[in-house]
CSV table of C-alpha atoms in Angstrom, one decimal:
chain,number,residue,atom,x,y,z
A,1,MET,CA,-25.3,-68.9,-272.8
A,2,TYR,CA,-26.9,-68.3,-269.2
A,3,PHE,CA,-23.4,-68.3,-267.8
A,4,ALA,CA,-22.1,-65.3,-270.3
A,5,ASN,CA,-25.3,-63.1,-269.5
A,6,ALA,CA,-25.2,-64.1,-265.7
A,7,ALA,CA,-21.4,-62.5,-265.8
A,8,ILE,CA,-22.5,-59.5,-267.7
A,9,THR,CA,-25.5,-58.6,-265.2
A,10,SER,CA,-23.0,-58.9,-262.2
A,11,VAL,CA,-20.3,-56.9,-263.9
A,12,MET,CA,-23.2,-54.3,-264.2
A,13,PHE,CA,-24.5,-54.7,-260.8
A,14,TYR,CA,-21.0,-54.1,-259.4
A,15,ALA,CA,-20.3,-51.4,-261.7
A,16,CYS,CA,-23.5,-49.6,-260.7
A,17,LEU,CA,-22.9,-50.1,-256.9
A,18,PHE,CA,-19.4,-48.4,-257.4
A,19,LEU,CA,-21.0,-45.3,-259.3
A,20,THR,CA,-23.5,-45.3,-256.5
A,21,ILE,CA,-20.8,-45.0,-254.0
A,22,LEU,CA,-19.1,-42.2,-256.1
A,23,SER,CA,-21.9,-40.1,-256.7
A,24,LEU,CA,-22.3,-39.7,-252.9
A,25,TRP,CA,-19.8,-36.8,-253.6
A,26,LEU,CA,-22.2,-35.3,-256.0
A,27,PRO,CA,-24.0,-32.4,-255.1
A,28,ARG,CA,-27.7,-32.7,-254.5
A,29,PHE,CA,-30.6,-32.4,-257.2
A,30,LYS,CA,-33.2,-30.0,-256.3
A,31,ASN,CA,-32.5,-31.2,-252.8
A,32,VAL,CA,-32.8,-35.0,-253.5
A,33,PRO,CA,-29.2,-37.0,-253.2
A,34,ILE,CA,-28.1,-38.2,-256.7
A,35,TRP,CA,-27.1,-41.3,-255.3
A,36,TYR,CA,-30.6,-42.4,-255.1
A,37,LEU,CA,-30.9,-43.1,-258.7
A,38,PRO,CA,-27.9,-45.3,-259.1
A,39,PHE,CA,-28.8,-47.1,-256.0
A,40,ALA,CA,-31.9,-48.0,-257.2
A,41,PHE,CA,-30.6,-49.4,-260.8
A,42,THR,CA,-28.4,-51.5,-258.6
A,43,VAL,CA,-30.7,-53.2,-256.5
A,44,ILE,CA,-32.7,-54.0,-259.6
A,45,LEU,CA,-29.6,-55.2,-261.1
A,46,GLY,CA,-29.2,-57.2,-258.2
A,47,PHE,CA,-32.3,-59.2,-258.6
A,48,ILE,CA,-31.5,-59.5,-262.2
A,49,ALA,CA,-27.9,-61.1,-261.6
A,50,ARG,CA,-29.1,-63.0,-258.3
A,51,HIS,CA,-27.0,-61.3,-256.1
A,52,VAL,CA,-30.1,-60.0,-253.6
A,53,THR,CA,-33.6,-61.7,-253.3
A,54,LEU,CA,-36.8,-60.0,-251.6
A,55,TYR,CA,-35.3,-61.1,-248.1
A,56,ALA,CA,-32.8,-58.3,-248.7
A,57,LEU,CA,-35.2,-55.3,-249.2
A,58,VAL,CA,-35.8,-55.6,-245.6
A,59,PRO,CA,-32.8,-54.5,-243.9
A,60,ILE,CA,-32.4,-51.9,-247.0
A,61,ILE,CA,-35.7,-50.1,-245.9
A,62,LEU,CA,-35.0,-50.2,-242.2
A,63,LEU,CA,-31.7,-48.7,-243.0
A,64,ALA,CA,-33.4,-45.9,-245.1
A,65,PHE,CA,-35.8,-45.5,-242.5
A,66,THR,CA,-33.4,-45.4,-239.5
A,67,THR,CA,-31.2,-43.2,-241.0
A,68,GLN,CA,-34.0,-40.8,-242.0
A,69,ILE,CA,-35.4,-40.6,-238.3
A,70,LEU,CA,-31.5,-39.9,-237.1
A,71,ARG,CA,-31.1,-37.0,-239.4
A,72,ARG,CA,-34.1,-35.2,-238.0
A,73,LYS,CA,-33.0,-33.5,-234.9
A,74,HIS,CA,-36.3,-32.2,-234.1
A,75,LEU,CA,-37.9,-35.6,-233.3
A,76,PRO,CA,-38.3,-36.7,-229.6
A,77,LEU,CA,-34.6,-38.2,-228.3
A,78,TRP,CA,-36.3,-41.7,-227.5
A,79,MET,CA,-37.0,-41.9,-231.1
A,80,ARG,CA,-34.0,-41.0,-232.3
A,81,ALA,CA,-32.3,-43.6,-229.9
A,82,LEU,CA,-34.1,-46.3,-230.8
A,83,ALA,CA,-33.3,-45.6,-234.3
A,84,GLY,CA,-29.9,-45.5,-233.6
A,85,GLY,CA,-29.8,-48.7,-231.5
A,86,ALA,CA,-31.8,-50.2,-234.7
A,87,LEU,CA,-29.1,-48.8,-236.8
A,88,VAL,CA,-26.1,-50.6,-234.7
A,89,ILE,CA,-28.0,-54.0,-235.1
A,90,LEU,CA,-28.6,-53.3,-238.8
A,91,SER,CA,-24.9,-52.5,-239.3
A,92,LEU,CA,-23.6,-55.5,-237.1
A,93,GLY,CA,-25.7,-57.8,-238.6
A,94,LEU,CA,-25.2,-56.9,-242.6
A,95,SER,CA,-21.1,-56.6,-241.9
A,96,ALA,CA,-21.4,-60.0,-240.3
A,97,HIS,CA,-23.6,-61.2,-243.2
A,98,LEU,CA,-26.1,-62.5,-240.8
A,99,PHE,CA,-29.5,-61.4,-243.1
A,100,PRO,CA,-30.5,-63.4,-245.4
A,101,GLY,CA,-31.0,-62.1,-249.4
A,102,PHE,CA,-27.7,-61.1,-250.3
A,103,TYR,CA,-25.3,-63.2,-252.4
A,104,ASN,CA,-21.8,-61.4,-252.4
A,105,LEU,CA,-19.7,-62.4,-255.4
A,106,LYS,CA,-16.2,-64.2,-254.7
A,107,VAL,CA,-13.4,-62.5,-256.6
A,108,ILE,CA,-10.4,-64.0,-254.9
A,109,ASP,CA,-10.5,-67.7,-254.0
A,110,SER,CA,-7.8,-68.5,-251.1
A,111,ALA,CA,-5.0,-66.7,-252.9
A,112,ARG,CA,-1.1,-66.7,-251.9
A,113,ILE,CA,-0.4,-62.9,-252.1
A,114,SER,CA,2.7,-63.7,-249.6
A,115,ALA,CA,4.7,-66.8,-249.6
A,116,ASP,CA,4.7,-67.0,-245.9
A,117,GLY,CA,1.4,-65.6,-245.7
A,118,ILE,CA,-2.1,-67.2,-245.0
A,119,PRO,CA,-4.6,-67.6,-247.7
A,120,PHE,CA,-6.7,-64.6,-249.0
A,121,THR,CA,-10.0,-64.7,-249.9
A,122,LEU,CA,-11.9,-61.7,-251.5
A,123,TYR,CA,-15.7,-61.0,-251.4
A,124,LEU,CA,-17.1,-58.0,-252.9
A,125,ASN,CA,-19.9,-57.4,-250.3
A,126,PHE,CA,-22.7,-55.7,-251.3
A,127,ASP,CA,-24.6,-56.0,-247.8
A,128,LYS,CA,-21.9,-54.9,-245.5
A,129,THR,CA,-21.3,-51.7,-248.1
A,130,LEU,CA,-24.8,-51.0,-247.4
A,131,VAL,CA,-23.9,-49.8,-244.0
A,132,GLY,CA,-21.4,-47.1,-245.2
A,133,LEU,CA,-23.7,-45.9,-248.0
A,134,PHE,CA,-26.7,-45.3,-245.9
A,135,ILE,CA,-24.6,-43.6,-243.1
A,136,LEU,CA,-22.2,-41.5,-245.4
A,137,GLY,CA,-25.3,-40.6,-247.7
A,138,GLU,CA,-27.7,-39.6,-245.0
A,139,LEU,CA,-25.9,-38.5,-241.9
A,140,HIS,CA,-22.9,-36.7,-243.3
A,141,GLN,CA,-22.1,-33.6,-245.1
A,142,LEU,CA,-19.7,-35.0,-247.5
A,143,ILE,CA,-16.7,-33.0,-249.4
A,144,ARG,CA,-18.0,-31.9,-252.9
A,145,THR,CA,-15.7,-28.9,-254.0
A,146,ARG,CA,-11.8,-29.1,-255.1
A,147,GLU,CA,-11.2,-26.1,-252.9
A,148,ALA,CA,-12.4,-28.3,-249.7
A,149,TRP,CA,-10.6,-31.3,-250.7
A,150,ILE,CA,-7.3,-29.7,-251.0
A,151,PRO,CA,-6.8,-28.5,-247.3
A,152,MET,CA,-8.5,-31.7,-246.3
A,153,LEU,CA,-5.9,-33.9,-247.8
A,154,ARG,CA,-3.0,-31.4,-246.8
A,155,SER,CA,-4.3,-31.8,-242.9
A,156,THR,CA,-4.6,-35.7,-243.4
A,157,LEU,CA,-1.7,-36.9,-245.3
A,158,PRO,CA,0.9,-35.9,-242.5
A,159,ARG,CA,-1.2,-37.5,-239.9
A,160,ALA,CA,-1.6,-40.4,-242.0
A,161,VAL,CA,2.4,-41.3,-241.9
A,162,PRO,CA,3.0,-41.6,-238.4
A,163,ILE,CA,0.0,-43.9,-237.9
A,164,ILE,CA,1.0,-45.9,-240.9
A,165,LEU,CA,4.5,-46.4,-239.7
A,166,GLY,CA,3.4,-47.1,-236.3
A,167,THR,CA,1.0,-49.6,-236.8
A,168,ALA,CA,3.4,-51.3,-239.2
A,169,PHE,CA,6.2,-51.2,-236.5
A,170,LEU,CA,3.8,-52.9,-234.1
A,171,SER,CA,2.7,-55.4,-236.5
A,172,LEU,CA,6.4,-56.2,-237.2
A,173,VAL,CA,7.2,-56.4,-233.3
A,174,PHE,CA,4.6,-58.8,-232.4
A,175,GLN,CA,5.3,-61.0,-235.6
A,176,PHE,CA,2.0,-60.6,-237.2
A,177,VAL,CA,3.9,-59.7,-240.6
A,178,ARG,CA,7.7,-59.7,-242.2
A,179,ILE,CA,8.8,-57.0,-244.5
A,180,ASP,CA,7.5,-58.2,-248.0
A,181,PRO,CA,7.9,-55.8,-250.9
A,182,LYS,CA,5.5,-57.1,-254.0
A,183,VAL,CA,3.1,-55.2,-256.3
A,184,PRO,CA,0.4,-58.5,-256.4
A,185,GLU,CA,-1.7,-59.4,-259.6
A,186,ILE,CA,-4.6,-58.5,-257.4
A,187,LEU,CA,-3.9,-55.1,-256.7
A,188,PRO,CA,-6.5,-53.3,-258.9
A,189,ILE,CA,-9.6,-55.2,-257.8
A,190,TRP,CA,-8.3,-55.2,-254.1
A,191,ALA,CA,-7.5,-51.6,-254.0
A,192,ALA,CA,-11.1,-50.7,-255.3
A,193,ALA,CA,-12.9,-52.9,-253.1
A,194,ASN,CA,-11.1,-51.8,-250.1
A,195,LEU,CA,-11.3,-48.4,-250.3
A,196,PHE,CA,-15.2,-48.3,-251.8
A,197,LEU,CA,-16.3,-51.2,-249.9
A,198,VAL,CA,-14.3,-52.0,-247.1
A,199,CYS,CA,-13.1,-48.5,-245.9
A,200,LEU,CA,-16.4,-46.9,-246.7
A,201,ALA,CA,-18.5,-49.4,-244.6
A,202,GLU,CA,-16.1,-49.5,-241.5
A,203,GLU,CA,-15.3,-45.9,-241.2
A,204,GLY,CA,-19.0,-45.1,-241.7
A,205,PHE,CA,-20.3,-47.2,-239.0
A,206,PHE,CA,-17.0,-46.9,-236.3
A,207,ARG,CA,-15.9,-43.1,-236.9
A,208,GLY,CA,-19.2,-41.7,-239.0
A,209,PHE,CA,-21.5,-43.2,-236.7
A,210,ILE,CA,-20.4,-44.7,-233.2
A,211,GLN,CA,-17.5,-42.1,-233.1
A,212,LYS,CA,-19.8,-39.1,-234.1
A,213,TYR,CA,-22.9,-39.7,-232.0
A,214,LEU,CA,-21.0,-40.6,-228.5
A,215,THR,CA,-19.1,-37.5,-229.1
A,216,GLU,CA,-22.2,-35.5,-229.3
A,217,ILE,CA,-23.5,-37.5,-226.4
A,218,LEU,CA,-21.0,-36.7,-224.2
A,219,GLN,CA,-19.9,-33.2,-225.5
A,220,HIS,CA,-20.6,-32.0,-221.8
A,221,VAL,CA,-18.8,-34.7,-220.4
A,222,ARG,CA,-15.1,-34.2,-219.5
A,223,TYR,CA,-12.9,-36.0,-221.8
A,224,GLY,CA,-16.0,-37.1,-223.9
A,225,LYS,CA,-14.0,-36.9,-227.2
A,226,VAL,CA,-11.5,-39.1,-225.3
A,227,VAL,CA,-14.0,-41.4,-224.5
A,228,ALA,CA,-15.9,-41.3,-227.8
A,229,LEU,CA,-12.4,-42.1,-229.5
A,230,PHE,CA,-11.4,-44.9,-227.7
A,231,ALA,CA,-14.7,-46.6,-227.4
A,232,ALA,CA,-15.2,-46.5,-230.8
A,233,SER,CA,-11.6,-47.9,-231.6
A,234,LEU,CA,-12.3,-50.6,-228.9
A,235,LEU,CA,-15.3,-51.8,-230.9
A,236,PHE,CA,-13.4,-51.8,-234.2
A,237,GLY,CA,-10.8,-53.8,-232.9
A,238,LEU,CA,-13.2,-56.1,-231.2
A,239,ALA,CA,-14.9,-56.5,-234.8
A,240,HIS,CA,-11.6,-57.9,-236.0
A,241,PHE,CA,-11.7,-60.8,-233.6
A,242,ALA,CA,-12.1,-63.5,-236.2
A,243,GLY,CA,-8.0,-62.6,-237.0
A,244,GLY,CA,-7.1,-63.5,-233.1
A,245,THR,CA,-5.9,-61.4,-230.5
A,246,LEU,CA,-3.0,-59.6,-232.2
A,247,TYR,CA,-5.2,-58.6,-235.0
A,248,VAL,CA,-7.6,-57.3,-232.5
A,249,ILE,CA,-5.0,-55.0,-230.8
A,250,LEU,CA,-3.2,-54.1,-233.9
A,251,SER,CA,-6.6,-53.3,-235.2
A,252,THR,CA,-7.6,-51.2,-232.1
A,253,VAL,CA,-4.5,-49.4,-232.6
A,254,ALA,CA,-5.0,-48.5,-236.2
A,255,GLY,CA,-8.6,-47.6,-235.1
A,256,LEU,CA,-7.4,-44.8,-232.9
A,257,GLY,CA,-5.5,-43.3,-235.6
A,258,TYR,CA,-8.3,-43.1,-237.9
A,259,GLY,CA,-10.2,-41.7,-235.1
A,260,TRP,CA,-7.8,-39.3,-234.2
A,261,VAL,CA,-7.5,-38.0,-237.5
A,262,TYR,CA,-11.4,-37.9,-238.2
A,263,GLN,CA,-11.4,-35.9,-234.9
A,264,LYS,CA,-8.8,-33.6,-235.8
A,265,THR,CA,-10.2,-32.9,-239.4
A,266,GLU,CA,-13.7,-33.5,-239.0
A,267,SER,CA,-14.0,-35.3,-242.3
A,268,ILE,CA,-15.0,-39.2,-242.8
A,269,GLU,CA,-13.2,-38.8,-246.1
A,270,ALA,CA,-9.7,-38.4,-243.8
A,271,SER,CA,-10.3,-41.5,-241.7
A,272,MET,CA,-11.2,-43.2,-244.9
A,273,ILE,CA,-8.0,-42.2,-246.9
A,274,THR,CA,-5.8,-43.0,-243.6
A,275,HIS,CA,-7.5,-46.6,-243.5
A,276,PHE,CA,-7.0,-47.1,-246.9
A,277,LEU,CA,-3.3,-45.8,-247.2
A,278,LEU,CA,-2.4,-48.1,-244.2
A,279,ASN,CA,-4.0,-50.9,-245.9
A,280,LEU,CA,-2.2,-50.3,-249.2
A,281,PHE,CA,0.9,-50.1,-247.1
A,282,HIS,CA,0.1,-53.7,-245.7
A,283,ILE,CA,-0.1,-55.0,-249.1
A,284,LEU,CA,2.6,-53.6,-250.7
A,285,LEU,CA,5.6,-53.9,-248.2
A,286,LEU,CA,4.3,-56.3,-245.6
A,287,THR,CA,3.3,-59.9,-245.3
A,288,TYR,CA,-0.7,-60.2,-246.7
A,289,PRO,CA,-2.5,-60.5,-244.9
A,290,ALA,CA,-0.7,-61.8,-242.0
A,291,LEU,CA,1.9,-64.5,-241.5
A,292,GLU,CA,0.7,-68.6,-241.2
A,293,GLY,CA,0.9,-69.1,-237.4
A,294,ALA,CA,0.1,-65.1,-236.1
A,295,VAL,CA,-3.7,-65.7,-236.9
């Protein structure tokens, strides 16, 4: 009976987390973000389901505090700079699962998605998702109308195609993957986790924070936008060091594409969609996640 109740509360916890993420794109209610309410329920359910403990409240509160400081441009520069540095430390720590108090659910354990691929494991990472949630929820004007979504998609999709094909071509040349068409059984849970957890967190931090604020800092410097783009992309590549040197190179190239799309469209949704489409192309048509021996 206990295990049945634990499973139900876990499902409720993650359902509420996905609802929180989707509510980022809802209009504010009397100038209060809608996502605050489902997020509060998510945290409560996390305690009940034992996915979080009291220790988890420390980085959550610090994330809320630092993003609130950063959004207030009238505050002294030194204060906002300290908040930015703290946000970087928090984001890296949460993404690397260094903060105690989080117990993420493993939904796929050492599965063979491709016959010649390395085993794939998937966690639904609440701690890493917090990074994208707070950065997008507090520091970005997100698209909230159908009229704005349509031109963004029209601008994004033609740019996404060469990024996807170019990165895939390099992956094949470097023998990181092979052509492997398939529709894996895990596709639904993989797609939801990849778009709303992985892409949200990574694009939120690397494009929505690092590239955005570096661009602002270097706005009066010649080629400042280019420097911001390359710096954010290189950091994105280095964040994938666990996959080996080839993975760092390919991730940096992909990051340049995501950053270019973000720069051209001025939309974090555009880089998220491009990131997800490349990952979707990868799992459907190439060895996933990589060939054995390539990592």
